[in-house]
């Protein structure tokens, strides 16, 4: 029988992170920072320049991520952050620039997400544990862009159109975000559905609290400003991702050290010349 290290060496390499506690922490950080960073850039610079520039950076980050043959925390989370920034801009452009109501834009992004899932489902599974090929990863990132745009529209819808305010929206989405996780912990059922439900809800969750800290008091916020809030979140983001990168390298090093020791004997036997046969 093959050893555990041997099985690890031959198993397909996952290209996205395990959805553990650290994953959800950084995911929420990217959603909050994407919201305030987008607001800061659009307020400071011409949207006609900022939005295309953000799109170019997003494409560059995605191309780099898709070239990776395995999960790399720094590359992956930088890409996720750019998805968050551009997803926020996409939702805001529809509402502010084109006058599309948040309810309608949320519905449009939800339809787009369903279409992506339907196409992706033809690959066999929507589970993040099955993202071991570039084609599946492209579906994953397409879904991610839709979820960020959908979450942005949903958060603004509850905060402004429904009058809950940013703090009220944050509390609402915190409860909604916890519900799928609790359901899965108790039942151990519908892992894929609960993951993607929570994934969508992290966007309005992080964005609502980030907006609450950033917006002026007359809009129900703390009035720290999007720039300072983005800066603080960026520092936390860099620290956490650095820890994840160090941990990933350490784990990779242990695996690399274990695989040769488990395969050395079989390799040696395969390379050893067979004795001459006697006649």
PDB file of C-alpha atoms in Angstrom:
ATOM      1  CA  UNK A   1       0.000   0.000   0.000  1.00  0.00           C
ATOM      2  CA  UNK A   2       1.163   3.504  -0.712  1.00  0.00           C
ATOM      3  CA  UNK A   3       2.087   5.666   2.231  1.00  0.00           C
ATOM      4  CA  UNK A   4       0.141   8.806   3.106  1.00  0.00           C
ATOM      5  CA  UNK A   5       2.973  10.929   1.703  1.00  0.00           C
ATOM      6  CA  UNK A   6       2.893   8.948  -1.514  1.00  0.00           C
ATOM      7  CA  UNK A   7      -0.832   9.487  -1.881  1.00  0.00           C
ATOM      8  CA  UNK A   8      -0.367  13.221  -1.208  1.00  0.00           C
ATOM      9  CA  UNK A   9       2.299  13.352  -3.896  1.00  0.00           C
ATOM     10  CA  UNK A  10       0.020  11.858  -6.551  1.00  0.00           C
ATOM     11  CA  UNK A  11      -3.262  13.567  -5.529  1.00  0.00           C
ATOM     12  CA  UNK A  12      -4.445  16.537  -7.637  1.00  0.00           C
ATOM     13  CA  UNK A  13      -3.235  19.840  -6.253  1.00  0.00           C
ATOM     14  CA  UNK A  14      -5.928  22.235  -5.078  1.00  0.00           C
ATOM     15  CA  UNK A  15      -5.725  25.739  -6.460  1.00  0.00           C
ATOM     16  CA  UNK A  16      -7.895  27.524  -3.869  1.00  0.00           C
ATOM     17  CA  UNK A  17      -7.735  27.548  -0.060  1.00  0.00           C
ATOM     18  CA  UNK A  18      -9.484  25.261   2.372  1.00  0.00           C
ATOM     19  CA  UNK A  19     -12.589  27.057   3.741  1.00  0.00           C
ATOM     20  CA  UNK A  20     -11.432  26.993   7.362  1.00  0.00           C
ATOM     21  CA  UNK A  21     -11.731  29.733   9.988  1.00  0.00           C
ATOM     22  CA  UNK A  22      -8.749  31.658   8.575  1.00  0.00           C
ATOM     23  CA  UNK A  23     -10.359  31.622   5.134  1.00  0.00           C
ATOM     24  CA  UNK A  24     -13.527  33.312   6.394  1.00  0.00           C
ATOM     25  CA  UNK A  25     -11.562  35.894   8.389  1.00  0.00           C
ATOM     26  CA  UNK A  26      -9.533  36.992   5.366  1.00  0.00           C
ATOM     27  CA  UNK A  27     -12.566  36.803   3.095  1.00  0.00           C
ATOM     28  CA  UNK A  28     -14.444  39.263   5.308  1.00  0.00           C
ATOM     29  CA  UNK A  29     -11.365  41.507   5.424  1.00  0.00           C
ATOM     30  CA  UNK A  30     -11.264  41.634   1.622  1.00  0.00           C
ATOM     31  CA  UNK A  31     -14.961  42.474   1.412  1.00  0.00           C
ATOM     32  CA  UNK A  32     -14.676  45.353   3.846  1.00  0.00           C
ATOM     33  CA  UNK A  33     -11.479  46.685   2.311  1.00  0.00           C
ATOM     34  CA  UNK A  34     -12.871  46.354  -1.208  1.00  0.00           C
ATOM     35  CA  UNK A  35     -15.858  48.486  -0.264  1.00  0.00           C
ATOM     36  CA  UNK A  36     -13.953  51.349   1.351  1.00  0.00           C
ATOM     37  CA  UNK A  37     -11.056  51.229  -1.139  1.00  0.00           C
ATOM     38  CA  UNK A  38     -13.491  51.520  -4.028  1.00  0.00           C
ATOM     39  CA  UNK A  39     -15.236  54.455  -2.367  1.00  0.00           C
ATOM     40  CA  UNK A  40     -11.912  56.162  -1.623  1.00  0.00           C
ATOM     41  CA  UNK A  41     -10.628  55.807  -5.193  1.00  0.00           C
ATOM     42  CA  UNK A  42     -13.861  56.935  -6.813  1.00  0.00           C
ATOM     43  CA  UNK A  43     -14.099  59.958  -4.499  1.00  0.00           C
ATOM     44  CA  UNK A  44     -10.483  61.011  -5.036  1.00  0.00           C
ATOM     45  CA  UNK A  45     -10.125  60.323  -8.763  1.00  0.00           C
ATOM     46  CA  UNK A  46     -12.296  60.406 -11.861  1.00  0.00           C
ATOM     47  CA  UNK A  47     -14.439  57.246 -12.017  1.00  0.00           C
ATOM     48  CA  UNK A  48     -13.894  57.142 -15.788  1.00  0.00           C
ATOM     49  CA  UNK A  49     -10.226  56.449 -15.060  1.00  0.00           C
ATOM     50  CA  UNK A  50     -10.449  54.491 -11.834  1.00  0.00           C
ATOM     51  CA  UNK A  51     -12.944  51.830 -12.947  1.00  0.00           C
ATOM     52  CA  UNK A  52     -11.032  50.798 -16.115  1.00  0.00           C
ATOM     53  CA  UNK A  53      -7.763  50.867 -14.159  1.00  0.00           C
ATOM     54  CA  UNK A  54      -9.235  48.585 -11.493  1.00  0.00           C
ATOM     55  CA  UNK A  55     -10.440  46.240 -14.224  1.00  0.00           C
ATOM     56  CA  UNK A  56      -6.946  46.071 -15.754  1.00  0.00           C
ATOM     57  CA  UNK A  57      -5.373  45.294 -12.366  1.00  0.00           C
ATOM     58  CA  UNK A  58      -8.037  42.661 -11.731  1.00  0.00           C
ATOM     59  CA  UNK A  59      -7.347  40.969 -15.068  1.00  0.00           C
ATOM     60  CA  UNK A  60      -3.598  40.996 -14.368  1.00  0.00           C
ATOM     61  CA  UNK A  61      -4.150  39.479 -10.921  1.00  0.00           C
ATOM     62  CA  UNK A  62      -6.477  36.817 -12.334  1.00  0.00           C
ATOM     63  CA  UNK A  63      -4.003  35.865 -15.060  1.00  0.00           C
ATOM     64  CA  UNK A  64      -1.255  35.496 -12.472  1.00  0.00           C
ATOM     65  CA  UNK A  65      -3.511  33.451 -10.192  1.00  0.00           C
ATOM     66  CA  UNK A  66      -4.576  31.150 -13.027  1.00  0.00           C
ATOM     67  CA  UNK A  67      -0.931  30.475 -13.856  1.00  0.00           C
ATOM     68  CA  UNK A  68      -0.357  29.131 -10.375  1.00  0.00           C
ATOM     69  CA  UNK A  69      -0.453  25.335 -10.247  1.00  0.00           C
ATOM     70  CA  UNK A  70      -1.267  25.347  -6.546  1.00  0.00           C
ATOM     71  CA  UNK A  71      -2.724  27.632  -3.891  1.00  0.00           C
ATOM     72  CA  UNK A  72      -0.412  30.542  -3.059  1.00  0.00           C
ATOM     73  CA  UNK A  73      -1.888  32.727  -0.289  1.00  0.00           C
ATOM     74  CA  UNK A  74      -0.386  36.049  -1.399  1.00  0.00           C
ATOM     75  CA  UNK A  75      -1.446  35.666  -5.035  1.00  0.00           C
ATOM     76  CA  UNK A  76      -4.860  34.219  -4.263  1.00  0.00           C
ATOM     77  CA  UNK A  77      -5.864  36.817  -1.679  1.00  0.00           C
ATOM     78  CA  UNK A  78      -4.546  39.727  -3.748  1.00  0.00           C
ATOM     79  CA  UNK A  79      -6.772  38.485  -6.557  1.00  0.00           C
ATOM     80  CA  UNK A  80      -9.718  38.167  -4.168  1.00  0.00           C
ATOM     81  CA  UNK A  81      -9.122  41.730  -2.988  1.00  0.00           C
ATOM     82  CA  UNK A  82      -9.157  43.045  -6.557  1.00  0.00           C
ATOM     83  CA  UNK A  83     -12.363  41.102  -7.227  1.00  0.00           C
ATOM     84  CA  UNK A  84     -13.826  42.861  -4.201  1.00  0.00           C
ATOM     85  CA  UNK A  85     -12.722  46.312  -5.359  1.00  0.00           C
ATOM     86  CA  UNK A  86     -13.959  45.870  -8.922  1.00  0.00           C
ATOM     87  CA  UNK A  87     -17.146  44.084  -7.825  1.00  0.00           C
ATOM     88  CA  UNK A  88     -17.992  47.097  -5.684  1.00  0.00           C
ATOM     89  CA  UNK A  89     -17.327  49.452  -8.578  1.00  0.00           C
ATOM     90  CA  UNK A  90     -19.463  47.353 -10.947  1.00  0.00           C
ATOM     91  CA  UNK A  91     -22.450  47.490  -8.596  1.00  0.00           C
ATOM     92  CA  UNK A  92     -21.967  51.197  -7.917  1.00  0.00           C
ATOM     93  CA  UNK A  93     -21.671  52.025 -11.616  1.00  0.00           C
ATOM     94  CA  UNK A  94     -25.029  50.378 -12.280  1.00  0.00           C
ATOM     95  CA  UNK A  95     -26.713  52.314  -9.476  1.00  0.00           C
ATOM     96  CA  UNK A  96     -24.941  55.676  -9.442  1.00  0.00           C
ATOM     97  CA  UNK A  97     -23.888  55.907 -13.075  1.00  0.00           C
ATOM     98  CA  UNK A  98     -26.843  54.259 -14.809  1.00  0.00           C
ATOM     99  CA  UNK A  99     -29.533  54.758 -12.199  1.00  0.00           C
ATOM    100  CA  UNK A 100     -30.373  51.058 -11.828  1.00  0.00           C
ATOM    101  CA  UNK A 101     -32.147  50.421  -8.486  1.00  0.00           C
ATOM    102  CA  UNK A 102     -30.272  48.213  -6.008  1.00  0.00           C
ATOM    103  CA  UNK A 103     -33.103  45.672  -6.019  1.00  0.00           C
ATOM    104  CA  UNK A 104     -32.882  45.279  -9.777  1.00  0.00           C
ATOM    105  CA  UNK A 105     -29.078  45.139  -9.853  1.00  0.00           C
ATOM    106  CA  UNK A 106     -29.072  42.547  -7.058  1.00  0.00           C
ATOM    107  CA  UNK A 107     -31.525  40.460  -9.093  1.00  0.00           C
ATOM    108  CA  UNK A 108     -29.379  40.800 -12.228  1.00  0.00           C
ATOM    109  CA  UNK A 109     -26.220  39.721 -10.420  1.00  0.00           C
ATOM    110  CA  UNK A 110     -28.111  36.828  -8.818  1.00  0.00           C
ATOM    111  CA  UNK A 111     -29.222  35.651 -12.261  1.00  0.00           C
ATOM    112  CA  UNK A 112     -25.647  35.936 -13.531  1.00  0.00           C
ATOM    113  CA  UNK A 113     -24.453  33.845 -10.580  1.00  0.00           C
ATOM    114  CA  UNK A 114     -27.058  31.153 -11.273  1.00  0.00           C
ATOM    115  CA  UNK A 115     -25.919  31.004 -14.912  1.00  0.00           C
ATOM    116  CA  UNK A 116     -22.279  30.599 -13.856  1.00  0.00           C
ATOM    117  CA  UNK A 117     -23.241  27.840 -11.419  1.00  0.00           C
ATOM    118  CA  UNK A 118     -25.304  26.067 -14.101  1.00  0.00           C
ATOM    119  CA  UNK A 119     -22.383  26.088 -16.535  1.00  0.00           C
ATOM    120  CA  UNK A 120     -19.915  25.104 -13.829  1.00  0.00           C
ATOM    121  CA  UNK A 121     -22.145  22.234 -12.680  1.00  0.00           C
ATOM    122  CA  UNK A 122     -21.482  20.511 -15.993  1.00  0.00           C
ATOM    123  CA  UNK A 123     -17.949  19.954 -14.696  1.00  0.00           C
ATOM    124  CA  UNK A 124     -19.409  17.598 -12.099  1.00  0.00           C
ATOM    125  CA  UNK A 125     -19.347  19.571  -8.844  1.00  0.00           C
ATOM    126  CA  UNK A 126     -19.433  23.086  -7.420  1.00  0.00           C
ATOM    127  CA  UNK A 127     -17.315  22.058  -4.455  1.00  0.00           C
ATOM    128  CA  UNK A 128     -14.161  24.066  -3.825  1.00  0.00           C
ATOM    129  CA  UNK A 129     -12.466  20.777  -2.988  1.00  0.00           C
ATOM    130  CA  UNK A 130     -12.751  19.823  -6.640  1.00  0.00           C
ATOM    131  CA  UNK A 131     -11.011  22.904  -8.066  1.00  0.00           C
ATOM    132  CA  UNK A 132      -7.903  21.155  -9.328  1.00  0.00           C
ATOM    133  CA  UNK A 133      -7.923  22.323 -12.956  1.00  0.00           C
ATOM    134  CA  UNK A 134      -7.665  25.694 -14.642  1.00  0.00           C
ATOM    135  CA  UNK A 135     -11.112  25.336 -16.235  1.00  0.00           C
ATOM    136  CA  UNK A 136     -12.824  24.769 -12.882  1.00  0.00           C
ATOM    137  CA  UNK A 137     -10.888  27.625 -11.352  1.00  0.00           C
ATOM    138  CA  UNK A 138     -12.088  29.993 -14.068  1.00  0.00           C
ATOM    139  CA  UNK A 139     -15.677  29.116 -13.170  1.00  0.00           C
ATOM    140  CA  UNK A 140     -14.781  29.698  -9.512  1.00  0.00           C
ATOM    141  CA  UNK A 141     -13.532  33.220 -10.158  1.00  0.00           C
ATOM    142  CA  UNK A 142     -16.472  34.034 -12.411  1.00  0.00           C
ATOM    143  CA  UNK A 143     -18.750  33.021  -9.546  1.00  0.00           C
ATOM    144  CA  UNK A 144     -16.649  35.091  -7.131  1.00  0.00           C
ATOM    145  CA  UNK A 145     -17.052  38.250  -9.235  1.00  0.00           C
ATOM    146  CA  UNK A 146     -20.826  37.711  -9.340  1.00  0.00           C
ATOM    147  CA  UNK A 147     -21.021  37.128  -5.571  1.00  0.00           C
ATOM    148  CA  UNK A 148     -19.087  40.301  -4.794  1.00  0.00           C
ATOM    149  CA  UNK A 149     -21.261  42.418  -7.074  1.00  0.00           C
ATOM    150  CA  UNK A 150     -24.418  40.745  -5.754  1.00  0.00           C
ATOM    151  CA  UNK A 151     -23.333  41.238  -2.137  1.00  0.00           C
ATOM    152  CA  UNK A 152     -22.522  44.906  -2.734  1.00  0.00           C
ATOM    153  CA  UNK A 153     -25.965  45.552  -4.193  1.00  0.00           C
ATOM    154  CA  UNK A 154     -27.656  43.561  -1.409  1.00  0.00           C
ATOM    155  CA  UNK A 155     -25.797  45.432   1.328  1.00  0.00           C
ATOM    156  CA  UNK A 156     -26.623  48.840  -0.111  1.00  0.00           C
ATOM    157  CA  UNK A 157     -30.219  47.705  -0.635  1.00  0.00           C
ATOM    158  CA  UNK A 158     -30.753  46.870   3.044  1.00  0.00           C
ATOM    159  CA  UNK A 159     -28.753  49.839   4.329  1.00  0.00           C
ATOM    160  CA  UNK A 160     -30.313  52.561   2.177  1.00  0.00           C
ATOM    161  CA  UNK A 161     -33.422  51.366   0.347  1.00  0.00           C
ATOM    162  CA  UNK A 162     -34.751  49.370   3.309  1.00  0.00           C
ATOM    163  CA  UNK A 163     -33.523  51.927   5.848  1.00  0.00           C
ATOM    164  CA  UNK A 164     -31.619  49.565   8.158  1.00  0.00           C
ATOM    165  CA  UNK A 165     -28.472  51.678   8.083  1.00  0.00           C
ATOM    166  CA  UNK A 166     -24.972  50.256   7.780  1.00  0.00           C
ATOM    167  CA  UNK A 167     -24.724  48.995  11.353  1.00  0.00           C
ATOM    168  CA  UNK A 168     -28.160  47.402  11.182  1.00  0.00           C
ATOM    169  CA  UNK A 169     -27.275  45.775   7.873  1.00  0.00           C
ATOM    170  CA  UNK A 170     -24.013  44.492   9.307  1.00  0.00           C
ATOM    171  CA  UNK A 171     -25.803  42.843  12.222  1.00  0.00           C
ATOM    172  CA  UNK A 172     -28.426  41.369   9.893  1.00  0.00           C
ATOM    173  CA  UNK A 173     -25.847  39.839   7.571  1.00  0.00           C
ATOM    174  CA  UNK A 174     -23.785  38.602  10.502  1.00  0.00           C
ATOM    175  CA  UNK A 175     -26.768  36.547  11.659  1.00  0.00           C
ATOM    176  CA  UNK A 176     -27.477  35.360   8.129  1.00  0.00           C
ATOM    177  CA  UNK A 177     -23.815  34.467   7.608  1.00  0.00           C
ATOM    178  CA  UNK A 178     -23.706  32.378  10.789  1.00  0.00           C
ATOM    179  CA  UNK A 179     -26.865  30.431   9.901  1.00  0.00           C
ATOM    180  CA  UNK A 180     -25.432  28.255   7.086  1.00  0.00           C
ATOM    181  CA  UNK A 181     -22.375  27.403   9.161  1.00  0.00           C
ATOM    182  CA  UNK A 182     -24.453  26.375  12.145  1.00  0.00           C
ATOM    183  CA  UNK A 183     -26.717  24.323   9.888  1.00  0.00           C
ATOM    184  CA  UNK A 184     -23.726  22.450   8.448  1.00  0.00           C
ATOM    185  CA  UNK A 185     -22.115  21.890  11.859  1.00  0.00           C
ATOM    186  CA  UNK A 186     -25.335  20.401  13.229  1.00  0.00           C
ATOM    187  CA  UNK A 187     -26.455  18.367  10.217  1.00  0.00           C
ATOM    188  CA  UNK A 188     -23.274  17.813   8.168  1.00  0.00           C
ATOM    189  CA  UNK A 189     -25.458  18.186   5.094  1.00  0.00           C
ATOM    190  CA  UNK A 190     -25.490  20.409   1.991  1.00  0.00           C
ATOM    191  CA  UNK A 191     -21.823  21.369   2.275  1.00  0.00           C
ATOM    192  CA  UNK A 192     -21.649  22.979  -1.163  1.00  0.00           C
ATOM    193  CA  UNK A 193     -24.871  24.960  -0.765  1.00  0.00           C
ATOM    194  CA  UNK A 194     -23.963  26.209   2.717  1.00  0.00           C
ATOM    195  CA  UNK A 195     -20.483  27.218   1.553  1.00  0.00           C
ATOM    196  CA  UNK A 196     -21.718  29.323  -1.346  1.00  0.00           C
ATOM    197  CA  UNK A 197     -24.521  30.851   0.719  1.00  0.00           C
ATOM    198  CA  UNK A 198     -22.003  31.944   3.333  1.00  0.00           C
ATOM    199  CA  UNK A 199     -19.614  33.070   0.584  1.00  0.00           C
ATOM    200  CA  UNK A 200     -22.231  35.423  -0.869  1.00  0.00           C
ATOM    201  CA  UNK A 201     -23.174  36.778   2.561  1.00  0.00           C
ATOM    202  CA  UNK A 202     -19.603  37.676   3.535  1.00  0.00           C
ATOM    203  CA  UNK A 203     -19.710  40.487   0.998  1.00  0.00           C
ATOM    204  CA  UNK A 204     -22.543  42.572   2.489  1.00  0.00           C
ATOM    205  CA  UNK A 205     -21.360  41.568   5.973  1.00  0.00           C
ATOM    206  CA  UNK A 206     -17.856  43.008   5.617  1.00  0.00           C
ATOM    207  CA  UNK A 207     -18.938  45.927   3.452  1.00  0.00           C
ATOM    208  CA  UNK A 208     -21.706  47.017   5.835  1.00  0.00           C
ATOM    209  CA  UNK A 209     -19.414  47.203   8.858  1.00  0.00           C
ATOM    210  CA  UNK A 210     -16.650  48.879   6.837  1.00  0.00           C
ATOM    211  CA  UNK A 211     -19.122  51.479   5.568  1.00  0.00           C
ATOM    212  CA  UNK A 212     -20.414  52.032   9.097  1.00  0.00           C
ATOM    213  CA  UNK A 213     -16.913  52.977  10.233  1.00  0.00           C
ATOM    214  CA  UNK A 214     -16.243  55.085   7.132  1.00  0.00           C
ATOM    215  CA  UNK A 215     -19.373  57.093   6.290  1.00  0.00           C
ATOM    216  CA  UNK A 216     -20.265  60.450   7.910  1.00  0.00           C
ATOM    217  CA  UNK A 217     -22.401  60.652  11.040  1.00  0.00           C
ATOM    218  CA  UNK A 218     -25.337  62.098   9.142  1.00  0.00           C
ATOM    219  CA  UNK A 219     -25.477  58.784   7.265  1.00  0.00           C
ATOM    220  CA  UNK A 220     -25.335  56.786  10.475  1.00  0.00           C
ATOM    221  CA  UNK A 221     -21.603  56.090  10.467  1.00  0.00           C
ATOM    222  CA  UNK A 222     -18.590  56.712  12.690  1.00  0.00           C
ATOM    223  CA  UNK A 223     -17.067  59.123  10.127  1.00  0.00           C
ATOM    224  CA  UNK A 224     -13.523  57.731  10.070  1.00  0.00           C
ATOM    225  CA  UNK A 225     -13.403  58.075   6.289  1.00  0.00           C
ATOM    226  CA  UNK A 226     -12.835  55.383   3.634  1.00  0.00           C
ATOM    227  CA  UNK A 227      -9.099  56.114   3.405  1.00  0.00           C
ATOM    228  CA  UNK A 228      -8.221  55.461   7.067  1.00  0.00           C
ATOM    229  CA  UNK A 229     -10.531  52.448   7.260  1.00  0.00           C
ATOM    230  CA  UNK A 230      -8.935  50.972   4.136  1.00  0.00           C
ATOM    231  CA  UNK A 231      -5.456  51.590   5.553  1.00  0.00           C
ATOM    232  CA  UNK A 232      -6.221  49.800   8.826  1.00  0.00           C
ATOM    233  CA  UNK A 233      -7.836  46.867   7.028  1.00  0.00           C
ATOM    234  CA  UNK A 234      -4.865  46.682   4.651  1.00  0.00           C
ATOM    235  CA  UNK A 235      -2.423  46.348   7.558  1.00  0.00           C
ATOM    236  CA  UNK A 236      -4.490  43.557   9.109  1.00  0.00           C
ATOM    237  CA  UNK A 237      -4.872  41.916   5.700  1.00  0.00           C
ATOM    238  CA  UNK A 238      -1.118  41.927   5.033  1.00  0.00           C
ATOM    239  CA  UNK A 239      -0.325  40.503   8.471  1.00  0.00           C
ATOM    240  CA  UNK A 240      -2.863  37.677   8.210  1.00  0.00           C
ATOM    241  CA  UNK A 241      -1.930  36.749   4.636  1.00  0.00           C
ATOM    242  CA  UNK A 242       1.758  36.762   5.576  1.00  0.00           C
ATOM    243  CA  UNK A 243       1.022  34.317   8.393  1.00  0.00           C
ATOM    244  CA  UNK A 244      -0.928  32.122   5.987  1.00  0.00           C
ATOM    245  CA  UNK A 245       1.913  32.220   3.443  1.00  0.00           C
ATOM    246  CA  UNK A 246       4.494  31.224   6.076  1.00  0.00           C
ATOM    247  CA  UNK A 247       2.235  28.425   7.270  1.00  0.00           C
ATOM    248  CA  UNK A 248       1.690  27.196   3.705  1.00  0.00           C
ATOM    249  CA  UNK A 249       5.430  27.160   2.986  1.00  0.00           C
ATOM    250  CA  UNK A 250       6.078  25.270   6.193  1.00  0.00           C
ATOM    251  CA  UNK A 251       3.465  22.664   5.318  1.00  0.00           C
ATOM    252  CA  UNK A 252       4.822  22.379   1.769  1.00  0.00           C
ATOM    253  CA  UNK A 253       8.322  21.870   3.125  1.00  0.00           C
ATOM    254  CA  UNK A 254       7.179  19.070   5.418  1.00  0.00           C
ATOM    255  CA  UNK A 255       5.386  17.362   2.527  1.00  0.00           C
ATOM    256  CA  UNK A 256       8.417  17.688   0.242  1.00  0.00           C
ATOM    257  CA  UNK A 257      10.621  16.175   2.932  1.00  0.00           C
ATOM    258  CA  UNK A 258       8.246  13.280   3.509  1.00  0.00           C
ATOM    259  CA  UNK A 259       7.638  12.271  -0.105  1.00  0.00           C
ATOM    260  CA  UNK A 260      11.238  11.410  -1.093  1.00  0.00           C
ATOM    261  CA  UNK A 261      11.725   9.303   2.026  1.00  0.00           C
ATOM    262  CA  UNK A 262       8.620   7.280   1.211  1.00  0.00           C
ATOM    263  CA  UNK A 263       9.460   6.799  -2.442  1.00  0.00           C
ATOM    264  CA  UNK A 264      13.218   6.449  -2.254  1.00  0.00           C
ATOM    265  CA  UNK A 265      13.227   2.679  -1.830  1.00  0.00           C
ATOM    266  CA  UNK A 266      10.766   2.028  -4.664  1.00  0.00           C
ATOM    267  CA  UNK A 267      12.702   4.404  -6.932  1.00  0.00           C
ATOM    268  CA  UNK A 268      15.936   2.647  -6.118  1.00  0.00           C
ATOM    269  CA  UNK A 269      14.412  -0.736  -6.851  1.00  0.00           C
ATOM    270  CA  UNK A 270      13.086   0.510 -10.177  1.00  0.00           C
ATOM    271  CA  UNK A 271      16.485   1.933 -11.129  1.00  0.00           C
ATOM    272  CA  UNK A 272      18.444  -1.146 -10.023  1.00  0.00           C
ATOM    273  CA  UNK A 273      19.396  -3.405 -12.996  1.00  0.00           C
ATOM    274  CA  UNK A 274      17.823  -6.844 -12.900  1.00  0.00           C
ATOM    275  CA  UNK A 275      20.177  -9.802 -12.532  1.00  0.00           C
ATOM    276  CA  UNK A 276      21.003 -11.737 -15.710  1.00  0.00           C
ATOM    277  CA  UNK A 277      18.815 -14.725 -16.288  1.00  0.00           C
ATOM    278  CA  UNK A 278      20.401 -18.171 -16.312  1.00  0.00           C
ATOM    279  CA  UNK A 279      19.785 -20.595 -19.128  1.00  0.00           C
TER     280      UNK A 279
END
